[in-house]
PDB file of C-alpha atoms in Angstrom:
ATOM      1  CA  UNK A   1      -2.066 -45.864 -25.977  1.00 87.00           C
ATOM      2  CA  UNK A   2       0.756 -48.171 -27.177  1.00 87.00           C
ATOM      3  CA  UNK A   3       2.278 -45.258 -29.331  1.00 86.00           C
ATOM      4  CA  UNK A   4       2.507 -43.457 -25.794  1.00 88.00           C
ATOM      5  CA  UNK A   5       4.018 -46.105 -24.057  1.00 87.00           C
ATOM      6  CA  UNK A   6       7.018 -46.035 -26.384  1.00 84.00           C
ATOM      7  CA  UNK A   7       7.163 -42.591 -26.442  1.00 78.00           C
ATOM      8  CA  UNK A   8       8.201 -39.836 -28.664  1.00 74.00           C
ATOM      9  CA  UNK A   9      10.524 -41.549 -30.799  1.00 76.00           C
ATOM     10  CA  UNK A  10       7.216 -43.754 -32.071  1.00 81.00           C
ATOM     11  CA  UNK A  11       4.784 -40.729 -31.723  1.00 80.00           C
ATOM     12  CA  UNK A  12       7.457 -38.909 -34.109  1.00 77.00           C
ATOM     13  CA  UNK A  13       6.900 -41.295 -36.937  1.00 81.00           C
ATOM     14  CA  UNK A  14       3.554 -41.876 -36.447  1.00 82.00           C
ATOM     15  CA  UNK A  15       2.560 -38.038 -36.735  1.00 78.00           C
ATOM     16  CA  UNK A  16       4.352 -37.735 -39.556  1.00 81.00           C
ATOM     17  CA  UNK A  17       2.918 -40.271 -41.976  1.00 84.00           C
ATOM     18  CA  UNK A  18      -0.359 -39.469 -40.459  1.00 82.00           C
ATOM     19  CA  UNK A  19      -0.086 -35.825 -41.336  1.00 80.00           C
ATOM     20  CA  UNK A  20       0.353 -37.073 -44.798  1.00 83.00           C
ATOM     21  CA  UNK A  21      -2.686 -39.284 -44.686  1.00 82.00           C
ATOM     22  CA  UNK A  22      -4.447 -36.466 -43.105  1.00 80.00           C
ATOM     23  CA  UNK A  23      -3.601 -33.703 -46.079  1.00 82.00           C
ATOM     24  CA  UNK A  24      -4.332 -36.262 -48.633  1.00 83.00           C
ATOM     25  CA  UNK A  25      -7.666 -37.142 -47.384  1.00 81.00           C
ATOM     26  CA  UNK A  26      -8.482 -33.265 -46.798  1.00 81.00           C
ATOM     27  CA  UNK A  27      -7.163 -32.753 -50.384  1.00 84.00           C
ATOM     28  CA  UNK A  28      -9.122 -35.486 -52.080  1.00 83.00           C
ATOM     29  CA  UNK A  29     -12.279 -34.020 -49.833  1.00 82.00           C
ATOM     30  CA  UNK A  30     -11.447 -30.704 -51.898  1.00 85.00           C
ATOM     31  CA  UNK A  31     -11.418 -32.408 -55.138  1.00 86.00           C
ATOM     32  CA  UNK A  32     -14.444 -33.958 -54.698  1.00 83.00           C
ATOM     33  CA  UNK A  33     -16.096 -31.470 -53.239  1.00 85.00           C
ATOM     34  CA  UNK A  34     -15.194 -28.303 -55.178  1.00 85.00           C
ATOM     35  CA  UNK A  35     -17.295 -28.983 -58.470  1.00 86.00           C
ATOM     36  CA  UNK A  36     -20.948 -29.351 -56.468  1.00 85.00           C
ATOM     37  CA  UNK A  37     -20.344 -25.766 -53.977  1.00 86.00           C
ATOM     38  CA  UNK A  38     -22.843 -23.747 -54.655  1.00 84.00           C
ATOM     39  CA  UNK A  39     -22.237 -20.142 -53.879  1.00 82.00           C
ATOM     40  CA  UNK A  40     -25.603 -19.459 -52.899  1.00 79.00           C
ATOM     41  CA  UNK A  41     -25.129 -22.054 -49.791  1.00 77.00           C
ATOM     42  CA  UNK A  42     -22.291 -19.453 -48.285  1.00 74.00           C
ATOM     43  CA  UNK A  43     -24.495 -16.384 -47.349  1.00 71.00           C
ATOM     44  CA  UNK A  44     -26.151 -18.587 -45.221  1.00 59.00           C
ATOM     45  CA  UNK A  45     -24.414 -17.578 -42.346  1.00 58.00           C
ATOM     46  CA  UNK A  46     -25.915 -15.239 -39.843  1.00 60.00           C
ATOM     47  CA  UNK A  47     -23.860 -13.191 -37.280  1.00 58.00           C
ATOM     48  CA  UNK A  48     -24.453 -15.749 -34.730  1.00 58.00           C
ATOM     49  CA  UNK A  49     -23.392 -18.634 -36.636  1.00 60.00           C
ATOM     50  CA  UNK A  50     -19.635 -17.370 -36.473  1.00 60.00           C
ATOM     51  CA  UNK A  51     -19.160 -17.961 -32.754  1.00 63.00           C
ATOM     52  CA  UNK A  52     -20.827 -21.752 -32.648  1.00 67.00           C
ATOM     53  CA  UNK A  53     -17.508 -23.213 -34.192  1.00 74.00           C
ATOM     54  CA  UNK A  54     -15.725 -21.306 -31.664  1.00 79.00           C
ATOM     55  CA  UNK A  55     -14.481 -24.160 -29.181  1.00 83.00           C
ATOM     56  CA  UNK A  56     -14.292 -26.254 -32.814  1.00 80.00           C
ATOM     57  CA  UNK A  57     -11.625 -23.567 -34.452  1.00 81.00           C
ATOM     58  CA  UNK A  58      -9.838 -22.953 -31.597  1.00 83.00           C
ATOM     59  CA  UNK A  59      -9.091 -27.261 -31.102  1.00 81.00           C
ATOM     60  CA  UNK A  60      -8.462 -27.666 -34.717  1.00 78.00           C
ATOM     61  CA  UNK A  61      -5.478 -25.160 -34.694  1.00 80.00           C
ATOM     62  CA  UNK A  62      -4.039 -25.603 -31.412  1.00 78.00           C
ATOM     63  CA  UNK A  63      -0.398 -26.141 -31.768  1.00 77.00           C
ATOM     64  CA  UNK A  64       1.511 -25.971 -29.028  1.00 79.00           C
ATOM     65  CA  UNK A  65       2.113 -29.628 -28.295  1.00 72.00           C
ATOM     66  CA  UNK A  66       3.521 -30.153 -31.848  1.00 74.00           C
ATOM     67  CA  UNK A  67       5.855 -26.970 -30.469  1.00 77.00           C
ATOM     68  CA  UNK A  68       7.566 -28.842 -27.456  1.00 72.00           C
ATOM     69  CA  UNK A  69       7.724 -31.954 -29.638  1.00 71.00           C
ATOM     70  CA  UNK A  70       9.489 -30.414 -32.173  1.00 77.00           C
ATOM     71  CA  UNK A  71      12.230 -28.579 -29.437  1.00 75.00           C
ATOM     72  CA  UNK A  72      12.799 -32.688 -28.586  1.00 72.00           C
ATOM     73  CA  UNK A  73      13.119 -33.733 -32.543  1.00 72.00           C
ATOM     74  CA  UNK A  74      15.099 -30.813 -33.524  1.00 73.00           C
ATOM     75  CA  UNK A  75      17.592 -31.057 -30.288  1.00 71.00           C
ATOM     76  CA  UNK A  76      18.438 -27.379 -30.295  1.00 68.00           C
ATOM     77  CA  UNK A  77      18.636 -27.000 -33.754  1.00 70.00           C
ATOM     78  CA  UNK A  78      16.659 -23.657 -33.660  1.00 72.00           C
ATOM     79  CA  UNK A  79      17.516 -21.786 -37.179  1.00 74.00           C
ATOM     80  CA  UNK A  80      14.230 -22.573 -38.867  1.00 77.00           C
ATOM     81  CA  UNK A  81      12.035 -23.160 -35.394  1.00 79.00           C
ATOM     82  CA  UNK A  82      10.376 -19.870 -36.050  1.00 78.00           C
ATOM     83  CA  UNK A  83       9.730 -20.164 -39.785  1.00 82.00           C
ATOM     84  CA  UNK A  84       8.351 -23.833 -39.177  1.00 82.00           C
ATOM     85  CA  UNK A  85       5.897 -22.427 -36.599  1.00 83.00           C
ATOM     86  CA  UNK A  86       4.625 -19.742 -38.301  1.00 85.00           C
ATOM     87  CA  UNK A  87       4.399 -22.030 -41.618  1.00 87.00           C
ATOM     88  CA  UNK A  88       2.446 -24.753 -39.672  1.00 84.00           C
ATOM     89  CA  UNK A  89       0.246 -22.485 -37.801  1.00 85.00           C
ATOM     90  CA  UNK A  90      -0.616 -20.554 -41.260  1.00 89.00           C
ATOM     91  CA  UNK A  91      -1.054 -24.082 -43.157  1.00 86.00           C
ATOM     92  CA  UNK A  92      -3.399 -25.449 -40.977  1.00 83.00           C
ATOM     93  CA  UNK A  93      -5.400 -22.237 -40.370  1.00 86.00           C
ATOM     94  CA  UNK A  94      -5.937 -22.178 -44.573  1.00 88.00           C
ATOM     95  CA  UNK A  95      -6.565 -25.655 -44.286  1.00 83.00           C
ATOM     96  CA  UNK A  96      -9.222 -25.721 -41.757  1.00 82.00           C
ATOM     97  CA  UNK A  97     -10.543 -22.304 -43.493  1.00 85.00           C
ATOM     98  CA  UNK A  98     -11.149 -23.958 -46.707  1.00 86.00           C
ATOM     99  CA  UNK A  99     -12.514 -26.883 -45.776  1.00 83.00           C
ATOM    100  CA  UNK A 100     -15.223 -25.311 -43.935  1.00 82.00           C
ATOM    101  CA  UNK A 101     -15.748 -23.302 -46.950  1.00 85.00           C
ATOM    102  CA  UNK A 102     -16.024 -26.135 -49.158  1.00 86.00           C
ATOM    103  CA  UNK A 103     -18.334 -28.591 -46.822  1.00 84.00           C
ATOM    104  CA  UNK A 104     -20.718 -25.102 -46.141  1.00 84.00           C
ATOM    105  CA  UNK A 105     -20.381 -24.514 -50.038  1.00 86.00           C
ATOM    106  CA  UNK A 106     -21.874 -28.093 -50.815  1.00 85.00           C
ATOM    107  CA  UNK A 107     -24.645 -28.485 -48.042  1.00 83.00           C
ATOM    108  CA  UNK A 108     -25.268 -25.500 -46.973  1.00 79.00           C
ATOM    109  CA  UNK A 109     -28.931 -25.601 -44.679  1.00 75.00           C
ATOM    110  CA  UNK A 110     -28.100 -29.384 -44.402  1.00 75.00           C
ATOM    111  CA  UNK A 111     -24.405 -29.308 -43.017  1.00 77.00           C
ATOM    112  CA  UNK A 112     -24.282 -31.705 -39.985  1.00 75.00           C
ATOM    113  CA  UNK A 113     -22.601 -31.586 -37.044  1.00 72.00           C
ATOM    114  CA  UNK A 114     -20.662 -34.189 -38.740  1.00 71.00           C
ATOM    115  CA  UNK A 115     -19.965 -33.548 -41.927  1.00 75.00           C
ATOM    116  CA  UNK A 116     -19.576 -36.145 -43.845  1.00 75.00           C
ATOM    117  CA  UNK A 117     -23.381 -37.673 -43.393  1.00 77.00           C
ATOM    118  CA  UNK A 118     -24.131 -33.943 -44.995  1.00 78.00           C
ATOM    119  CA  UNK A 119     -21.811 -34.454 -47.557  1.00 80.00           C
ATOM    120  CA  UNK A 120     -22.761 -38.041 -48.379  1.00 80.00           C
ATOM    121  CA  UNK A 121     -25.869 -37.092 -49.375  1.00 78.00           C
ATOM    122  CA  UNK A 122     -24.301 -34.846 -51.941  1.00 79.00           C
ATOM    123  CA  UNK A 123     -21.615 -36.528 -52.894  1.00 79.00           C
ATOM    124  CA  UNK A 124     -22.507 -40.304 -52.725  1.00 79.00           C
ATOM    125  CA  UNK A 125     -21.063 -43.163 -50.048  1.00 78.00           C
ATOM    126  CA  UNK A 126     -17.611 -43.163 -51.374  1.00 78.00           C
ATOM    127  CA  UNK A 127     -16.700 -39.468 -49.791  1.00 77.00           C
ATOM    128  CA  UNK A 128     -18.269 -40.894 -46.245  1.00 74.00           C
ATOM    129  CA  UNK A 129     -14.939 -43.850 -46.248  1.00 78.00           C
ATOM    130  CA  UNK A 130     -12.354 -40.434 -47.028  1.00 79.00           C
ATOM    131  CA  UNK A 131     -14.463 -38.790 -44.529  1.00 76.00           C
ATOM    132  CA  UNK A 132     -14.041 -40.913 -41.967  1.00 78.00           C
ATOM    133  CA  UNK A 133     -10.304 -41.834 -42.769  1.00 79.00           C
ATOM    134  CA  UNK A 134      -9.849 -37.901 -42.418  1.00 77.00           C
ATOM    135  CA  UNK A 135     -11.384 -37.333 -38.406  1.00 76.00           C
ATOM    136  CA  UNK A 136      -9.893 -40.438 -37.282  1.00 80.00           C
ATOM    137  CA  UNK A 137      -6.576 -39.439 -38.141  1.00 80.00           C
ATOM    138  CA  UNK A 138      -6.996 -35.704 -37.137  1.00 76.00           C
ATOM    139  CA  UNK A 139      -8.207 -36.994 -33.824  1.00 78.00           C
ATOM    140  CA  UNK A 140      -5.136 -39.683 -33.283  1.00 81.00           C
ATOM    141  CA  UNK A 141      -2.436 -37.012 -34.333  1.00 79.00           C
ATOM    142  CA  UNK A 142      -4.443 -34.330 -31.787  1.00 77.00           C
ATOM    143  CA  UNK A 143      -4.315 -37.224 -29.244  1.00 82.00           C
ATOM    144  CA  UNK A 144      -0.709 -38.780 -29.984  1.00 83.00           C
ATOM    145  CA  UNK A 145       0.991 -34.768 -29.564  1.00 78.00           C
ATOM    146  CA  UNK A 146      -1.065 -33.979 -26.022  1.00 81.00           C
ATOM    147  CA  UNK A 147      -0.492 -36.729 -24.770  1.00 86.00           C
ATOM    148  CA  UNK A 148       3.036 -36.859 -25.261  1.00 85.00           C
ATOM    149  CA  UNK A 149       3.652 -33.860 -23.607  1.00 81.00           C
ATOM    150  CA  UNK A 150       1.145 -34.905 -20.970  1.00 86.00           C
ATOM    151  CA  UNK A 151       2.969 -37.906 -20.046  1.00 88.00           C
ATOM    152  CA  UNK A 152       5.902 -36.187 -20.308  1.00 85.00           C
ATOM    153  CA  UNK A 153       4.771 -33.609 -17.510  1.00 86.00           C
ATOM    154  CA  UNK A 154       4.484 -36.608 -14.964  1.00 90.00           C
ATOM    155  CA  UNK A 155       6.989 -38.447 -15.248  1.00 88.00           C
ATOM    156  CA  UNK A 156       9.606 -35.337 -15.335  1.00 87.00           C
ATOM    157  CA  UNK A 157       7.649 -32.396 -13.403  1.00 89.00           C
ATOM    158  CA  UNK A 158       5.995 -34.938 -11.306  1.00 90.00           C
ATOM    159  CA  UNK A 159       8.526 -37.397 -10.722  1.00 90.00           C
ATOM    160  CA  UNK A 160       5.811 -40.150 -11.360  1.00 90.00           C
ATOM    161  CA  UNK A 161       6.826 -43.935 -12.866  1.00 91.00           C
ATOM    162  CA  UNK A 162       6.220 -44.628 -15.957  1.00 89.00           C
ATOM    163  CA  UNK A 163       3.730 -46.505 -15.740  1.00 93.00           C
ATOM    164  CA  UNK A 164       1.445 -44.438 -13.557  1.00 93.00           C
ATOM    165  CA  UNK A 165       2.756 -41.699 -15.781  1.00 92.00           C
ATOM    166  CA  UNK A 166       1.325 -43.332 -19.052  1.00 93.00           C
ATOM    167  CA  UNK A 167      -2.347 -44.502 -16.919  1.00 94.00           C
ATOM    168  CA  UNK A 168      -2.674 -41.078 -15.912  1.00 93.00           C
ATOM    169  CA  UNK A 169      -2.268 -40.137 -20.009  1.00 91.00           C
ATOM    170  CA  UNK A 170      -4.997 -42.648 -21.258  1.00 91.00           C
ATOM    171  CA  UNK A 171      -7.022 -43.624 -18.463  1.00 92.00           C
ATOM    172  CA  UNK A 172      -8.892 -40.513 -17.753  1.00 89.00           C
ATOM    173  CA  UNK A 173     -10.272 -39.995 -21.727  1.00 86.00           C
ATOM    174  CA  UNK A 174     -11.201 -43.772 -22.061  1.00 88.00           C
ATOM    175  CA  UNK A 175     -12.926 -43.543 -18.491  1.00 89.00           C
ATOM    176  CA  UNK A 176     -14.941 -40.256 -19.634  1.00 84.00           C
ATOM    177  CA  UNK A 177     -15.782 -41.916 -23.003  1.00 85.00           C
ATOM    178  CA  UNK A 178     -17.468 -44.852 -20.902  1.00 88.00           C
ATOM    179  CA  UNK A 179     -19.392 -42.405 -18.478  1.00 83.00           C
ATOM    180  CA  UNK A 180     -21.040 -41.453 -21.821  1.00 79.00           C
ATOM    181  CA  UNK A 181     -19.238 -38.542 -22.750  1.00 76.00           C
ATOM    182  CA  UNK A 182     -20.021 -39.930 -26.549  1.00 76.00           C
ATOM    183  CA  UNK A 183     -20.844 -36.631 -28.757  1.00 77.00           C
ATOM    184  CA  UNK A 184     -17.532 -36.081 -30.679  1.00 76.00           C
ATOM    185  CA  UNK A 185     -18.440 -32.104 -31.387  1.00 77.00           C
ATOM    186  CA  UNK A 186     -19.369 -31.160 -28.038  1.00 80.00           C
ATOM    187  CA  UNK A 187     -16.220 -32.667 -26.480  1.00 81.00           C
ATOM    188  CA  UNK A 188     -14.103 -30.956 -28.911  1.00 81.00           C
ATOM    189  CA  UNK A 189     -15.679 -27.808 -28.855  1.00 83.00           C
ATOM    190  CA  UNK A 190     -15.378 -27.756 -24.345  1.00 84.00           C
ATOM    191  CA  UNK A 191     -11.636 -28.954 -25.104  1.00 83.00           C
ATOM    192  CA  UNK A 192     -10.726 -26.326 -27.510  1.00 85.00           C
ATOM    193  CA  UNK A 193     -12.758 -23.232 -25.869  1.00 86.00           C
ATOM    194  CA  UNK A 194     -11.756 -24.311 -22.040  1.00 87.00           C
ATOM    195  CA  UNK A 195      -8.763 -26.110 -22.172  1.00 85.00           C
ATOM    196  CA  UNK A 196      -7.444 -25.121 -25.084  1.00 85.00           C
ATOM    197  CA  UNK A 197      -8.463 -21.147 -24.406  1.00 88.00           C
ATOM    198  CA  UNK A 198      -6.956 -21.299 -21.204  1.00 88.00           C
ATOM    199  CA  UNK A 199      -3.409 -22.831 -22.532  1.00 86.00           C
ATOM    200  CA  UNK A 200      -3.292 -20.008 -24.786  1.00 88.00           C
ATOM    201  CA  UNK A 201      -4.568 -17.703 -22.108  1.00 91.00           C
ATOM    202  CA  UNK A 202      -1.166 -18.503 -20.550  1.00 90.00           C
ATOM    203  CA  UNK A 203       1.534 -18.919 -23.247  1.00 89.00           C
ATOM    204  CA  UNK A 204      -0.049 -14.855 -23.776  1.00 91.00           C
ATOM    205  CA  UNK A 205       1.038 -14.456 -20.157  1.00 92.00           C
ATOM    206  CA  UNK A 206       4.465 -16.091 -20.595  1.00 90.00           C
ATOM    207  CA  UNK A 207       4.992 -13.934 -23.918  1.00 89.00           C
ATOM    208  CA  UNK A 208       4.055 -10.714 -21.912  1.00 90.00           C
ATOM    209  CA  UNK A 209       6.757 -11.952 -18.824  1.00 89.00           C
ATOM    210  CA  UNK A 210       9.253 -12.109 -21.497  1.00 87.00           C
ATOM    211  CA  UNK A 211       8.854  -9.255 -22.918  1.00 85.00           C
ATOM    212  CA  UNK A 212       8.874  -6.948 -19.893  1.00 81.00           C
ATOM    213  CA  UNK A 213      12.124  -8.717 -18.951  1.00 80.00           C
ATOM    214  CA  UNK A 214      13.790  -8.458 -22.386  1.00 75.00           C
ATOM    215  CA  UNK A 215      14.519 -11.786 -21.926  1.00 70.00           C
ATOM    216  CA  UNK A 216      14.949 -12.605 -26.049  1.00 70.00           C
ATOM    217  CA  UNK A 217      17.541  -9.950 -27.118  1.00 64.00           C
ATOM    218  CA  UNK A 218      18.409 -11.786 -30.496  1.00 61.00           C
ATOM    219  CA  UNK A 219      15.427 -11.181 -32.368  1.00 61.00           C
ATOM    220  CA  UNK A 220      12.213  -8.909 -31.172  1.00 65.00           C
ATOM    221  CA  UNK A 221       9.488 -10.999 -30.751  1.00 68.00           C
ATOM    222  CA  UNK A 222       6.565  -8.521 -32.852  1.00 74.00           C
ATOM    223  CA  UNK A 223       3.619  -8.767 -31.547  1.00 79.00           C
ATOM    224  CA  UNK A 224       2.294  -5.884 -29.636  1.00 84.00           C
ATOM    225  CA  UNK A 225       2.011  -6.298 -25.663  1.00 87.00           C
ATOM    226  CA  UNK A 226      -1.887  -4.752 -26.366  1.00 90.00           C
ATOM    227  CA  UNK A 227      -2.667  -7.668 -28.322  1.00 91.00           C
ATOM    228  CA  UNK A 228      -1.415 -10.351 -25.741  1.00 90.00           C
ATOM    229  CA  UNK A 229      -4.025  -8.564 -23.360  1.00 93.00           C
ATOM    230  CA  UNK A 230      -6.639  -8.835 -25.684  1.00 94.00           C
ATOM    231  CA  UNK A 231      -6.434 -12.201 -26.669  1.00 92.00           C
ATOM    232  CA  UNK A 232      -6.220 -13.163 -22.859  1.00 93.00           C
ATOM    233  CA  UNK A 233      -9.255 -11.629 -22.720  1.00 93.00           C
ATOM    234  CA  UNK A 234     -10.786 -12.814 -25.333  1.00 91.00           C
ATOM    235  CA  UNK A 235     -10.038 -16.687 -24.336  1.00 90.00           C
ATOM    236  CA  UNK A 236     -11.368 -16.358 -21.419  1.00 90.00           C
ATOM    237  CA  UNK A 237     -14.354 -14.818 -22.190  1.00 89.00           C
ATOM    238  CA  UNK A 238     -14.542 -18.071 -24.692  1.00 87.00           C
ATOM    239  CA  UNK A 239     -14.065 -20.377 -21.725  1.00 89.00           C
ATOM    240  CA  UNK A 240     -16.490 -18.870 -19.665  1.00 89.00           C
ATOM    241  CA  UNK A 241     -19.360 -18.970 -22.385  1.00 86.00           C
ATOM    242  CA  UNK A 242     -18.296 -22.524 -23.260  1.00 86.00           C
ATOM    243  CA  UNK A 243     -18.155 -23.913 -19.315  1.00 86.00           C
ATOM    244  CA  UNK A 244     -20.703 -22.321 -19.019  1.00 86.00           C
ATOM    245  CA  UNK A 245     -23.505 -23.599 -21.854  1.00 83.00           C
ATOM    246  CA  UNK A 246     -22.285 -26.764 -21.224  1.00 81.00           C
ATOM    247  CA  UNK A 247     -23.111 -26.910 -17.376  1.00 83.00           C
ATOM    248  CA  UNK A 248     -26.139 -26.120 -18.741  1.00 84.00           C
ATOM    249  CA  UNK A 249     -26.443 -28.518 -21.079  1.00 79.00           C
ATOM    250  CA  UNK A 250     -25.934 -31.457 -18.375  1.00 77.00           C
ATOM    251  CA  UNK A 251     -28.188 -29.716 -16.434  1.00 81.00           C
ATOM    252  CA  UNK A 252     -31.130 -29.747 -18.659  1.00 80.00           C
ATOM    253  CA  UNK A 253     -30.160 -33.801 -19.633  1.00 76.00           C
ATOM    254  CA  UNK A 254     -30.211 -34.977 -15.846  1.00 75.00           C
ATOM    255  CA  UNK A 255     -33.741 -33.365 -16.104  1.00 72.00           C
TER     256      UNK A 255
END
């Protein structure tokens, strides 16, 4: 919340060195991890099993925020803007890839929702400290980029203070996390499938407006208009199913 206040300047440098803290720990979770995978853990998975990380996936590698930031930090500057978004988005997606790989690979039947409790059984207390070290940074630097741009939104969309600007960025997740709103997977999982479906639901939409209007004449943009429809439906299938098990969810806990 105080990295918010001062804004992006402080949210710059933060991100940074926690990005390094966050590779690190992910690498050191490799090393440690790599010599006890068993490959007989991987066939585990069932056809089912690929769509429960769904929300999961789609939060982990959701990087537009980091986008708009780095329009601010680069100040025009746009000659390697493409390279450095394809490069990120790539990184982290073979990231994310091979640590689920590698935390399947050593627990297998006894992953946990987790983890690391899963892979501290394996792997002794020392890999729960890296572990934890690992999610709390992934969460902060997740955190520190939305809300950013979400405070950013009021306070020059809205033409809302700055003060009412940043309690509108950090009240509303510490008042859901005291209404009980406490299990870390399922709260990822709505974010990325809902929120983070539909935000990508609509940056399709913008790339399809820009397109029909020819609006980038420099460079094509690529990607098929076809695929921009399927992905929009796609996401919002996602949302749908994800809203929509965990209405039920609630429902069966008021119960």
């Amino acid at each position: 919340a105080g990295a918010i206040w001062f804004g992006l300047d402080i949210v710059s440098r933060i991100s940074f060195f926690a990005t390094i803290g966050l590779i690190t720990a992910m690498l050191a979770i490799f090393a440690l991890g790599a010599p006890h995978v068993r490959p007989d853990n991987l066939p585990l998975v069932t056809g089912l099993d690929w769509f429960l990380p769904y929300g999961v996936v789609l939060f982990s590698l959701s990087g537009l925020p980091a986008i708009l930031e780095m329009e601010d930090i680069l100040k025009g500057d746009h000659k390697y803007y493409r390279a450095a978004v394809v490069v990120g988005t790539v990184a982290a997606a073979l990231l994310t890839t091979a640590f689920g790989i590698i935390v399947w690979g050593v627990t297998g039947a006894a992953t946990t929702n987790d983890s690391v409790t899963g892979l501290r059984l394996v792997l002794g207390p020392g890999i729960a400290t890296v572990g934890t070290v690992f999610g709390f940074i992934s969460v902060t630097t997740a955190f520190l980029a939305v809300a950013t741009n979400l405070q950013s939104t009021f306070r020059y969309d809205y033409k809302t203070g700055k003060l009412a600007s940043w309690l509108l960025t950090v009240g509303p997740p510490f008042g859901v996390f005291l209404l009980g709103a406490k299990d870390f997977v399922s709260i990822i999982s709505f974010s990325g499938a809902v929120f983070g479906g539909i935000t990508a639901a609509l940056v399709a939409l913008l790339y399809i407006a820009v397109t029909h209007k020819e609006a980038v004449k420099e460079r094509r943009l690529g990607a098929p208009i076809w695929l921009a429809y399927t992905s929009i439906a796609v996401l919002s299938a996602g949302a749908l199913y994800e809203a929509g098990t965990t209405a039920i969810r609630i429902l069966e806990k008021w119960r």
